[in-house]
Amino acid sequence: MKYPLFVFLSLITVMLSAQHQDKVDFLRAKVDISIDPKLETITGTVTYELKALQKVDSVFLDAQNLQLIETRLNNKKVKTTNSGKSIIVHKTFKANRSYSLEIKYVANPKQTVYFLGWSDDISGNEQIWTQGQGKYTSHWLPSFDDMTEKVEFDLNLTFDKNYEVIANGDLIGTKDLDGLKKWSFNMVKPMSSYLLAFSIGDYHKKQILSNRGVPIDLYHYPSDSSLVEPTYRFTKEIFDFLEKEIGVDYPWQNYKEIPVRDFLYAGMENTGTTIFSDTYVMDSIAFKDRNYVNVNAHEMAHQWFGDLVTEVDGSSHWLHEGFATYYALLAEKELFGKEYYYWKLYESAIQLQELTNKGKGEALIDPKASSLTFYEKGAWALHMLREQLGEENFRKGIQQYLKKYGYKNATVDDFINEMELVSNTDLSAFRNRWLVNKEFPFGEAKTSLVRESEDLKNFFGLQREVMTSSIDNESIIKRYWGSTKSDQLKSQIIKTYFKSLSEDFLIEALGSNNVMVRQAIAISVGQIPLNLKSEFESLLEDESYITKETMLYKLWINYPSDRANYLDSTKSIIGYSNRNIRLLWLTLALLTKDYEPNNTNDYYVELSGYTSPVYTYEVRQVAFQFLEELIGFLDKNLLDLINGTQHHTWQFRKYSRTLLDQLLEKKEYRERIDRLKVKLNERELRYISNKLISE
Ligand SMILES: [Zn+2]
């Protein structure tokens, strides 16, 4: 899974609580479900083929709040108890016998399955999708919270024929059932339950083939066909690169990528079926600043590291996230060059060093470590391991590890053992330094960067000279600037030493016409010197939504008399899918005195409308922030905010709850919210009533 970078929380602890049952092996599951999107219920039958390895007098499955209809063992009714957390089948299971266990049930999942857009008036925005990791598939299917139980799941799903249903495996057939349709998927290899997934919505797809002929389905909303190319740019290249680099064929039948609205993370690597946030659906301009390439490569790498070989528990989480982060970096190195790779390692080294300096460094084998540790320190550990063992041994070790533990589970020690065997090297020093040690070994990391990267060697040299030299900074900076062609190094120099740079230097740098260098200047500038006004105004034309947004705001602040001109020239720009530029533009237009007075009302209505649940939560949150600064909220916005307090993404739920608490402290808002109670649904009403009583 890939978190947005600002989220550092650990979902791992909860995984540790899963029970373990090692005397029974569940081999195959035929799952047959139908979904009612209005009631948010799933009615299903699952038939497990299982084998008792020893004699046992019961078996159990995890099942969160499922309602049991009937349970049959070898086609006979069997005594079952349902605790609300698990289903226990009471029967003597004889050693080495195979059994067929059929469970009919109804689920009304409060998590793991998310229903979006089914209660509004907009047609085409309806979605249903799952998130199994950290959320537990056992909320919609009797299955296994324990990752070590690997099963071959074949999913059959019956739904409205007007939608597209996507799930793990090969779509082997569909069948019309008066108005409904049944989609049948077939898997051939086993996986852990948390990787089982489906996604339903209005989708089109573009299919491409890997070099080896593996089908890769790129799903998109019907209205987004022009965004398929920039969104999925380099998908085939990444797939082919990973197969070649890892040296083990992609382990599943096909690969699908499906964007969904208001996803909980950046992406999730369900087996062969990656689900990702549709904020990564973007045009060619957006691609330059923040694209899907890294998340795309990360989830794809998980198909080997996580899906094929799965951790035993959270103490081996490095085997998932460190590996996916590292292989995504290698893919980016292949696409964007060696220096790109080292700059990324440098950025994460700085973050990790800060964590260490704050005394918050974490060991990679700590199941409660943060994402920064699992992902970035994890990638660093592999980078250093490869340097120590050499490419050939590293690759050979990775291949042996994947072959030995493929479709099974492994621990960190299992991995280290394979690497030691193949290289005939004692890795206990490496293990202590990179996996057990809480501190990030920054000195060692820096040595590696300086040795391999021309850019970083220069950058560290520049830093040292500036610190120790008595001559002025700019002449040192100019020397380094003049001797490099690297845009990354130049951008870094600007961000680090902006205050030391003269107007002449900035004119020259802006004149380079390099979007990246110019963006670094846009981000770094505060006060825009009058002499450079027209140079800075030209940044509004740059092909970067970050540059445009930053400069629209800074120019508007710096030059009040030209506000109308800045607004006129940026009127038609939307920005990213989170509408960053449009939302800022509306706010500035409303704040600019005498700007298009006839349209003021329309602009207010538009901005105010963006708090509605029909928009993604990123758009809603920014709209709330701007409205709060501007003129406050209409009743409609208050209802949207109350709706936000029940949102399925914790970031937006928390934001909405905090803002609502602030509003409730004001008498006027308190009274208005009290009057709005008649318009709330049951869940919202319960939440608000508690708030009104408790404060
Ligand atoms: Zn991941």
XYZ file of C-alpha atoms and ligand atoms in Angstrom:
696
model
C 0.000 0.000 0.000
C 1.212 3.508 -0.523
C 0.290 6.269 1.859
C 0.131 9.875 0.821
C 3.461 11.262 2.002
C 1.987 13.350 4.793
C 0.434 10.386 6.563
C 2.699 8.541 8.922
C 0.626 6.134 10.886
C 0.911 2.476 11.468
C -1.848 0.052 10.794
C 0.358 -2.820 11.628
C -0.432 -3.290 15.283
C -3.957 -4.430 14.575
C -2.682 -7.157 12.301
C -0.803 -8.765 15.125
C -3.953 -9.703 16.942
C -5.117 -12.203 14.317
C -5.395 -15.757 15.504
C -3.540 -18.592 13.940
C -4.791 -22.016 12.969
C -2.120 -24.312 11.631
C -3.759 -27.727 11.783
C -6.091 -27.006 8.889
C -5.208 -25.840 5.394
C -7.797 -23.903 3.404
C -7.017 -24.475 -0.261
C -9.689 -22.981 -2.485
C -12.715 -20.747 -2.130
C -15.574 -20.267 -4.528
C -17.186 -16.990 -3.566
C -20.591 -16.005 -4.882
C -21.912 -12.605 -3.819
C -24.564 -10.127 -4.846
C -24.586 -6.542 -3.671
C -27.451 -4.192 -2.907
C -25.944 -0.685 -3.165
C -28.937 1.101 -1.629
C -29.042 -1.066 1.486
C -25.248 -1.500 1.414
C -25.606 -5.227 1.969
C -23.727 -8.168 0.542
C -25.462 -11.521 0.324
C -23.106 -14.369 -0.275
C -22.189 -17.997 -0.312
C -18.626 -19.116 0.067
C -17.518 -22.699 -0.379
C -14.105 -23.547 1.032
C -12.161 -26.641 0.137
C -10.004 -27.469 3.131
C -7.770 -30.196 4.378
C -7.257 -31.209 8.000
C -3.540 -31.745 8.619
C -4.215 -33.202 12.056
C -7.331 -34.296 13.820
C -9.211 -31.278 15.186
C -12.655 -30.868 16.693
C -13.419 -27.465 15.201
C -12.259 -24.951 12.632
C -12.829 -21.226 12.575
C -12.982 -18.339 10.148
C -12.838 -14.614 10.853
C -16.204 -12.987 10.250
C -16.905 -9.458 11.502
C -20.588 -8.874 12.235
C -21.782 -11.241 9.554
C -25.249 -12.723 9.766
C -25.157 -16.471 9.206
C -27.915 -18.056 7.137
C -26.676 -21.609 6.875
C -23.474 -23.634 7.169
C -22.982 -27.015 5.509
C -20.036 -29.354 5.778
C -19.730 -31.886 2.956
C -23.247 -30.850 2.012
C -24.739 -31.596 5.440
C -25.902 -29.012 7.954
C -23.316 -28.558 10.658
C -23.305 -26.987 14.115
C -21.795 -23.513 13.961
C -21.372 -20.674 16.414
C -21.044 -17.066 15.376
C -19.405 -14.748 17.935
C -19.714 -11.663 15.767
C -15.966 -11.836 15.242
C -15.546 -15.391 14.082
C -17.468 -18.421 12.919
C -16.602 -21.720 14.558
C -17.607 -24.979 12.907
C -17.944 -27.730 15.532
C -17.185 -31.111 14.022
C -14.422 -33.647 14.202
C -12.128 -33.136 11.246
C -9.997 -36.201 10.621
C -6.326 -35.961 9.692
C -5.519 -35.890 5.988
C -9.161 -35.670 4.973
C -10.538 -33.027 2.615
C -13.753 -31.200 3.362
C -16.094 -28.847 1.628
C -17.428 -26.080 3.868
C -20.281 -23.943 2.554
C -21.323 -20.773 4.379
C -24.333 -18.672 3.411
C -24.319 -15.199 4.982
C -25.345 -11.566 4.802
C -22.934 -8.712 5.468
C -23.629 -5.080 6.118
C -20.003 -3.905 6.217
C -19.185 -0.767 8.201
C -15.681 -0.762 6.763
C -13.625 -2.525 4.054
C -16.356 -2.063 1.416
C -17.107 1.553 0.462
C -20.262 2.738 -1.317
C -20.010 6.149 -3.014
C -22.496 8.195 -4.999
C -25.564 5.975 -4.566
C -27.697 8.529 -2.744
C -27.130 11.668 -4.859
C -28.886 12.785 -8.058
C -25.815 12.511 -10.258
C -25.689 9.539 -12.577
C -22.428 7.821 -13.436
C -20.501 8.629 -10.227
C -21.592 5.490 -8.358
C -18.781 3.301 -7.062
C -18.266 0.359 -4.754
C -14.747 -0.755 -3.899
C -12.833 -2.618 -1.237
C -9.768 -2.012 0.912
C -8.658 -5.226 2.584
C -5.297 -4.360 4.176
C -5.732 -2.959 7.658
C -9.517 -3.050 7.161
C -10.126 -6.812 7.034
C -11.849 -8.701 4.251
C -13.677 -10.610 7.019
C -16.109 -7.659 7.147
C -17.698 -8.853 3.904
C -16.562 -12.472 3.581
C -15.856 -15.203 6.153
C -12.082 -15.394 5.591
C -8.726 -15.050 7.360
C -7.318 -11.972 9.074
C -4.116 -13.983 9.490
C -1.909 -13.339 6.447
C -0.356 -16.814 6.539
C -3.540 -18.552 5.372
C -3.266 -18.427 1.581
C -6.240 -19.471 -0.488
C -7.071 -19.565 -4.194
C -10.110 -17.265 -4.305
C -12.483 -17.382 -7.278
C -14.977 -14.548 -7.081
C -18.422 -14.474 -8.714
C -20.247 -11.181 -8.341
C -23.826 -10.378 -9.355
C -24.729 -6.756 -9.936
C -26.582 -4.230 -12.123
C -25.497 -4.963 -15.708
C -24.981 -1.261 -16.466
C -21.816 -1.122 -14.389
C -18.378 -2.628 -14.790
C -17.276 -5.168 -12.160
C -13.531 -5.736 -11.734
C -11.907 -8.289 -9.394
C -8.762 -10.418 -8.984
C -7.989 -12.944 -11.697
C -9.243 -13.736 -15.197
C -12.771 -12.757 -16.148
C -13.839 -16.150 -17.474
C -17.430 -15.284 -18.251
C -20.484 -13.154 -17.650
C -24.100 -14.218 -17.539
C -27.246 -12.083 -17.871
C -29.785 -12.673 -15.116
C -32.841 -10.499 -15.881
C -31.513 -6.974 -15.416
C -28.560 -8.199 -13.427
C -25.331 -9.712 -14.595
C -22.982 -12.220 -13.044
C -19.241 -11.723 -13.505
C -17.061 -14.794 -12.885
C -13.366 -14.459 -12.088
C -10.826 -17.225 -11.852
C -7.547 -17.225 -9.932
C -4.995 -19.997 -10.313
C -2.682 -19.217 -7.396
C -3.317 -18.673 -3.686
C -3.159 -15.358 -1.837
C -3.815 -13.900 1.610
C -7.394 -12.732 2.254
C -6.451 -9.048 2.599
C -5.505 -8.990 -1.093
C -8.943 -10.030 -2.319
C -10.623 -7.040 -3.963
C -13.342 -5.783 -6.247
C -14.271 -2.464 -7.718
C -17.571 -1.514 -9.350
C -18.398 1.628 -11.291
C -18.757 3.269 -14.668
C -15.450 2.378 -16.299
C -13.869 2.021 -19.682
C -10.532 0.309 -20.153
C -7.540 0.394 -22.403
C -5.622 -2.847 -22.624
C -1.907 -2.996 -23.270
C 0.408 -6.024 -23.302
C 3.742 -6.431 -21.565
C 6.752 -7.664 -23.542
C 5.961 -11.174 -22.377
C 2.300 -10.777 -23.372
C 0.750 -10.258 -19.919
C -2.478 -8.207 -20.335
C -2.461 -4.902 -18.440
C -5.888 -3.241 -18.180
C -5.861 0.505 -17.597
C -9.285 1.517 -16.300
C -10.644 5.056 -16.482
C -13.880 6.992 -16.182
C -15.584 7.329 -19.586
C -15.081 11.121 -19.538
C -11.333 10.773 -18.914
C -10.211 9.046 -22.100
C -7.884 11.941 -22.954
C -6.141 11.507 -19.582
C -5.279 7.820 -20.020
C -1.925 8.511 -21.676
C -0.491 11.012 -19.141
C -1.967 9.154 -16.164
C -0.620 5.741 -17.122
C 2.537 6.989 -18.867
C 5.391 4.411 -18.609
C 3.154 1.607 -17.252
C 4.424 -0.940 -19.766
C 8.020 0.248 -19.313
C 7.747 -0.173 -15.528
C 6.186 -3.634 -15.831
C 8.863 -4.869 -18.244
C 11.617 -3.264 -16.191
C 10.464 -4.947 -12.965
C 10.323 -8.376 -14.605
C 13.832 -7.909 -15.952
C 15.301 -6.366 -12.797
C 13.735 -8.840 -10.371
C 14.454 -11.758 -12.677
C 11.248 -13.599 -11.749
C 8.212 -13.484 -14.032
C 5.208 -11.476 -12.915
C 3.433 -14.059 -10.743
C -0.251 -13.506 -11.665
C -2.461 -13.977 -14.739
C -3.011 -10.328 -15.582
C -2.698 -6.843 -14.129
C -5.411 -4.224 -13.694
C -5.289 -0.680 -12.386
C -8.478 1.032 -11.274
C -8.809 4.648 -10.094
C -11.470 5.284 -7.427
C -12.804 8.379 -5.719
C -11.826 9.376 -2.169
C -9.548 6.376 -1.744
C -8.067 5.792 1.708
C -4.461 5.764 0.502
C -2.515 6.590 -2.655
C -2.835 3.015 -3.878
C -3.343 -0.589 -2.793
C -1.666 -3.613 -4.354
C -4.529 -6.145 -4.326
C -3.380 -9.241 -6.209
C -3.238 -8.310 -9.912
C -5.775 -5.588 -9.177
C -4.321 -2.316 -7.966
C -6.854 0.232 -6.769
C -5.593 3.820 -6.588
C -6.802 7.317 -5.805
C -8.260 9.149 -8.797
C -6.345 12.271 -7.726
C -3.560 10.614 -9.734
C -5.652 10.850 -12.909
C -4.123 13.858 -14.624
C -3.225 15.743 -17.756
C 0.203 16.321 -19.324
C 0.827 19.570 -17.454
C 0.056 18.044 -14.066
C 2.301 15.094 -14.963
C 5.359 17.329 -14.702
C 4.844 18.111 -11.013
C 3.138 15.144 -9.437
C 2.355 12.041 -11.419
C 1.312 8.445 -10.886
C 4.687 6.952 -11.888
C 6.002 6.314 -8.383
C 2.742 4.937 -6.969
C 2.262 2.904 -10.154
C 5.700 1.293 -9.785
C 5.291 0.849 -6.011
C 2.022 -1.112 -6.254
C 3.365 -3.129 -9.174
C 6.496 -4.083 -7.211
C 4.230 -5.284 -4.387
C 2.877 -7.949 -6.756
C 6.138 -9.769 -5.978
C 6.976 -8.237 -2.599
C 3.863 -8.603 -0.474
C 1.508 -10.503 -2.755
C 3.735 -13.361 -3.961
C 5.834 -13.507 -0.780
C 3.874 -12.200 2.189
C 5.116 -11.213 5.626
C 4.317 -13.494 8.539
C 3.442 -10.504 10.696
C 4.178 -6.798 11.180
C 7.753 -7.359 12.331
C 8.570 -8.298 8.725
C 6.716 -5.374 7.149
C 10.013 -4.223 5.608
C 9.590 -7.136 3.148
C 6.516 -5.320 1.769
C 6.992 -1.576 2.002
C 10.772 -1.232 1.946
C 10.952 -3.490 -1.092
C 8.090 -1.805 -2.985
C 9.626 1.622 -2.294
C 13.073 0.464 -3.376
C 11.959 -1.214 -6.611
C 9.800 1.813 -7.486
C 12.934 3.934 -7.078
C 14.875 1.587 -9.351
C 12.114 1.885 -11.961
C 12.317 5.679 -11.726
C 16.090 5.457 -12.061
C 15.568 3.545 -15.303
C 13.077 6.169 -16.566
C 14.495 9.440 -15.240
C 18.188 8.701 -14.788
C 20.717 7.971 -12.106
C 20.777 11.435 -10.536
C 17.002 11.402 -10.050
C 17.409 8.217 -8.031
C 20.116 9.677 -5.785
C 18.227 12.915 -5.178
C 15.248 10.886 -3.973
C 17.507 8.882 -1.660
C 19.011 12.140 -0.419
C 15.565 13.614 0.358
C 14.545 10.582 2.368
C 17.933 10.514 4.142
C 17.303 14.092 5.328
C 13.872 13.134 6.691
C 15.282 10.050 8.401
C 18.119 12.027 9.898
C 15.596 14.499 11.330
C 13.687 11.623 12.882
C 16.917 10.338 14.433
C 17.882 13.825 15.656
C 14.545 14.136 17.417
C 15.294 10.867 19.188
C 12.445 9.204 17.317
C 14.456 6.843 15.163
C 12.892 3.397 14.713
C 14.157 -0.094 13.932
C 12.943 -1.630 10.681
C 11.945 -4.789 12.496
C 9.728 -2.846 14.927
C 6.147 -3.767 13.946
C 4.994 -0.378 15.229
C 7.445 1.670 13.173
C 6.110 4.584 11.123
C 5.660 4.639 7.362
C 8.784 6.792 7.006
C 10.809 3.952 8.526
C 9.144 1.047 6.701
C 9.139 2.799 3.328
C 12.147 5.104 3.176
C 14.571 3.581 5.656
C 13.479 0.248 4.185
C 14.502 1.352 0.690
C 17.803 2.683 2.040
C 18.557 -0.658 3.693
C 18.121 -2.439 0.346
C 20.235 0.163 -1.441
C 23.041 -0.440 1.065
C 22.626 -4.213 0.949
C 22.988 -4.157 -2.820
C 26.126 -2.040 -2.528
C 27.575 -4.483 -0.022
C 26.756 -7.686 -1.925
C 27.194 -6.394 -5.470
C 24.502 -6.479 -8.167
C 24.940 -10.080 -9.163
C 24.674 -11.565 -5.688
C 21.855 -9.216 -4.779
C 19.796 -10.257 -7.819
C 20.525 -13.934 -7.316
C 19.519 -13.702 -3.661
C 16.264 -11.909 -4.503
C 15.418 -14.604 -7.049
C 16.131 -17.435 -4.636
C 14.062 -15.742 -1.958
C 11.086 -15.266 -4.304
C 11.316 -18.835 -5.583
C 11.614 -20.385 -2.156
C 8.860 -18.377 -0.484
C 6.613 -17.699 -3.492
C 2.872 -18.088 -2.686
C 3.969 -18.492 0.925
C 5.095 -16.292 3.814
C 8.496 -15.177 5.007
C 10.214 -13.333 7.832
C 13.065 -10.831 7.690
C 15.373 -13.608 8.902
C 14.262 -15.883 6.063
C 15.238 -13.157 3.613
C 18.582 -12.415 5.255
C 19.370 -16.156 5.302
C 18.820 -16.421 1.554
C 21.049 -13.407 0.915
C 23.775 -14.862 3.149
C 23.579 -18.245 1.454
C 23.826 -16.914 -2.068
C 26.672 -14.501 -1.325
C 28.455 -16.559 1.286
C 28.560 -13.426 3.442
C 27.823 -12.944 7.118
C 25.183 -10.210 7.233
C 24.894 -9.864 11.006
C 26.662 -6.463 10.969
C 24.345 -5.255 8.211
C 21.344 -6.587 10.113
C 22.313 -4.738 13.280
C 23.160 -1.495 11.573
C 20.202 -1.228 9.180
C 17.413 -3.387 10.604
C 17.856 -3.449 14.383
C 19.495 -0.065 14.994
C 16.993 2.740 15.664
C 19.220 5.496 14.345
C 19.574 6.193 10.656
C 23.280 5.821 9.741
C 23.468 9.162 7.961
C 27.255 9.239 7.602
C 27.287 5.897 5.824
C 24.406 7.003 3.617
C 26.166 10.239 2.725
C 29.355 8.397 1.774
C 27.347 6.238 -0.593
C 25.667 9.290 -2.166
C 28.931 11.170 -2.657
C 30.586 8.132 -4.199
C 27.827 7.496 -6.752
C 26.247 10.849 -7.532
C 28.005 13.727 -9.278
C 25.166 16.083 -8.266
C 25.311 15.243 -4.589
C 29.073 15.352 -4.516
C 28.796 18.908 -5.851
C 25.985 19.854 -3.506
C 27.813 18.640 -0.404
C 30.962 20.403 -1.680
C 29.020 23.635 -2.092
C 27.564 23.348 1.404
C 31.013 22.814 2.884
C 32.533 25.774 1.034
C 29.712 28.134 1.978
C 30.115 27.134 5.598
C 33.876 27.462 5.797
C 34.763 30.179 3.292
C 35.055 33.891 4.065
C 34.243 35.094 0.544
C 30.628 35.908 -0.342
C 28.215 33.074 -0.923
C 27.111 34.128 -4.367
C 30.508 33.797 -5.993
C 30.807 30.247 -4.627
C 27.271 29.445 -5.729
C 27.940 30.879 -9.199
C 30.925 28.629 -9.671
C 28.919 25.507 -8.848
C 25.971 26.757 -10.881
C 28.146 27.356 -13.929
C 29.751 23.952 -13.803
C 26.571 21.847 -13.783
C 23.847 21.071 -16.289
C 21.643 19.357 -13.715
C 18.218 20.969 -13.205
C 17.845 19.096 -9.929
C 21.079 20.514 -8.538
C 20.153 24.019 -9.720
C 16.704 23.785 -8.100
C 18.255 22.556 -4.879
C 20.761 25.433 -4.897
C 17.927 27.950 -5.310
C 15.825 26.438 -2.532
C 18.794 26.259 -0.156
C 20.456 29.617 -0.850
C 17.647 31.817 -2.172
C 18.350 34.604 0.302
C 21.979 34.879 -0.877
C 21.062 35.317 -4.531
C 21.233 38.738 -6.213
C 18.642 40.114 -8.643
C 21.082 39.586 -11.519
C 21.470 35.965 -10.586
C 17.679 35.504 -10.489
C 17.247 37.181 -13.885
C 19.740 34.753 -15.375
C 18.140 31.754 -13.676
C 14.632 32.771 -14.751
C 15.992 33.306 -18.271
C 17.015 29.644 -18.442
C 13.395 28.821 -19.359
C 13.654 25.639 -17.352
C 10.292 24.855 -15.719
C 11.868 23.107 -12.736
C 14.416 25.831 -11.967
C 11.764 28.528 -12.412
C 9.408 26.642 -10.099
C 12.097 26.565 -7.385
C 12.291 30.374 -7.661
C 8.484 30.733 -7.538
C 8.323 28.630 -4.380
C 11.246 30.399 -2.678
C 10.330 34.040 -3.329
C 8.453 36.116 -0.742
C 8.755 39.781 -1.584
C 8.855 40.200 -5.378
C 11.299 43.007 -6.270
C 9.827 45.704 -8.521
C 12.793 45.344 -10.891
C 11.856 41.711 -11.495
C 8.078 42.177 -11.669
C 7.690 41.276 -15.339
C 10.052 38.290 -15.005
C 7.964 36.958 -12.136
C 4.723 37.647 -14.022
C 5.993 35.427 -16.827
C 5.889 32.488 -14.376
C 2.080 32.521 -14.653
C 2.576 31.156 -18.185
C 4.742 28.194 -17.127
C 3.454 24.705 -17.804
C 3.184 23.765 -14.147
C 0.123 23.989 -11.928
C 2.308 24.423 -8.848
C 4.112 27.386 -10.403
C 0.859 28.936 -11.635
C -0.908 28.564 -8.289
C 2.071 29.847 -6.301
C 2.613 32.871 -8.518
C -1.049 33.823 -8.820
C -1.177 34.088 -5.039
C 2.192 35.811 -4.566
C 1.679 38.357 -7.353
C -1.832 39.112 -6.062
C -0.359 39.814 -2.623
C 2.640 41.795 -3.852
C 0.940 43.998 -6.456
C -2.604 44.990 -5.417
C -3.084 47.395 -8.321
C -2.607 44.588 -10.857
C -4.936 42.078 -9.228
C -7.566 42.277 -11.960
C -4.942 41.559 -14.640
C -3.659 38.488 -12.807
C -7.192 37.212 -12.389
C -8.077 37.846 -16.044
C -5.073 35.893 -17.268
C -5.759 32.833 -15.095
C -9.557 32.761 -15.311
C -9.903 29.516 -17.259
C -7.375 27.363 -15.401
C -8.624 24.511 -13.191
C -5.321 22.912 -12.104
C -5.028 19.404 -10.696
C -8.035 17.186 -10.131
C -8.269 18.863 -6.711
C -9.012 22.129 -8.594
C -6.234 23.918 -6.727
C -6.054 26.879 -9.072
C -9.809 27.307 -9.602
C -10.523 27.367 -5.854
C -7.767 29.901 -5.229
C -8.923 31.980 -8.192
C -12.537 32.160 -6.950
C -11.359 33.189 -3.506
C -9.056 35.900 -4.831
C -11.748 37.121 -7.255
C -14.153 37.516 -4.327
C -11.499 39.302 -2.272
C -10.559 41.731 -5.036
C -12.460 44.973 -4.691
C -14.574 45.862 -7.719
C -13.546 42.778 -9.685
C -16.430 41.830 -12.009
C -19.141 42.961 -9.586
C -21.843 41.427 -11.793
C -20.343 37.986 -11.359
C -19.627 38.106 -7.640
C -22.702 36.136 -6.775
C -21.944 33.409 -9.339
C -18.406 33.078 -8.027
C -19.636 32.767 -4.476
C -22.211 30.161 -5.460
C -19.536 28.182 -7.302
C -17.028 28.258 -4.432
C -19.717 27.492 -1.904
C -20.898 24.548 -4.024
C -17.523 22.804 -3.748
C -18.196 21.670 -0.173
C -20.783 19.213 -1.521
C -20.254 15.437 -1.159
C -20.319 15.103 -4.959
C -16.743 16.447 -4.971
C -13.643 14.661 -3.725
C -12.708 15.387 -0.159
C -9.587 17.320 -1.177
C -11.759 19.815 -3.080
C -14.262 20.004 -0.219
C -11.614 20.636 2.392
C -10.005 23.517 0.501
C -13.459 25.016 -0.180
C -14.244 24.909 3.562
C -10.915 26.588 4.355
C -11.424 29.416 1.870
C -15.078 29.976 2.822
C -14.167 30.174 6.487
C -11.610 32.896 5.725
C -13.981 34.732 3.390
C -17.483 35.069 4.766
C -18.421 31.963 6.647
C -20.904 29.265 5.801
C -24.393 28.926 4.371
C -26.740 26.305 5.829
C -25.888 24.108 2.853
C -22.195 24.248 3.805
C -23.012 23.362 7.390
C -24.938 20.299 6.207
C -21.969 19.353 3.989
C -19.672 19.756 6.975
C -21.829 17.520 9.160
C -21.799 15.011 6.307
C -17.976 15.259 6.369
C -17.852 14.272 10.049
C -18.968 10.772 8.952
C -16.615 10.489 5.941
C -14.770 7.179 5.394
C -11.330 8.790 5.015
C -9.933 9.638 8.415
C -8.107 12.756 7.191
C -11.285 14.483 6.033
C -13.390 13.104 8.878
C -10.921 14.572 11.366
C -10.764 17.902 9.540
C -14.580 18.152 9.461
C -14.946 17.225 13.131
C -12.343 19.767 14.234
C -13.941 22.557 12.204
C -17.395 21.649 13.458
C -16.164 21.738 17.075
C -14.811 25.238 16.457
C -18.114 26.396 14.994
C -20.102 24.932 17.880
C -18.210 27.200 20.233
C -19.967 30.138 18.619
C -23.533 30.749 19.749
C -24.806 31.746 16.320
C -23.518 28.598 14.621
C -24.671 26.432 17.505
C -28.222 27.650 17.074
C -28.126 27.263 13.303
C -26.755 23.722 13.552
C -29.445 22.879 16.103
C -32.122 24.029 13.645
C -30.604 21.881 10.866
C -31.099 18.663 12.846
C -34.327 17.866 10.973
C -32.352 17.501 7.750
C -29.815 14.977 9.022
C -29.695 11.249 8.479
C -29.643 8.875 11.436
C -25.869 8.659 11.817
C -25.331 12.411 11.435
C -28.138 13.152 13.874
C -26.654 10.850 16.492
C -23.269 12.524 16.155
C -24.638 16.079 16.279
C -27.038 15.377 19.149
C -24.159 14.072 21.253
C -22.114 17.144 20.418
C -24.936 19.521 21.311
C -25.532 17.789 24.644
C -21.892 17.379 25.605
C -20.800 20.969 25.108
Zn 3.138 -0.226 -0.314
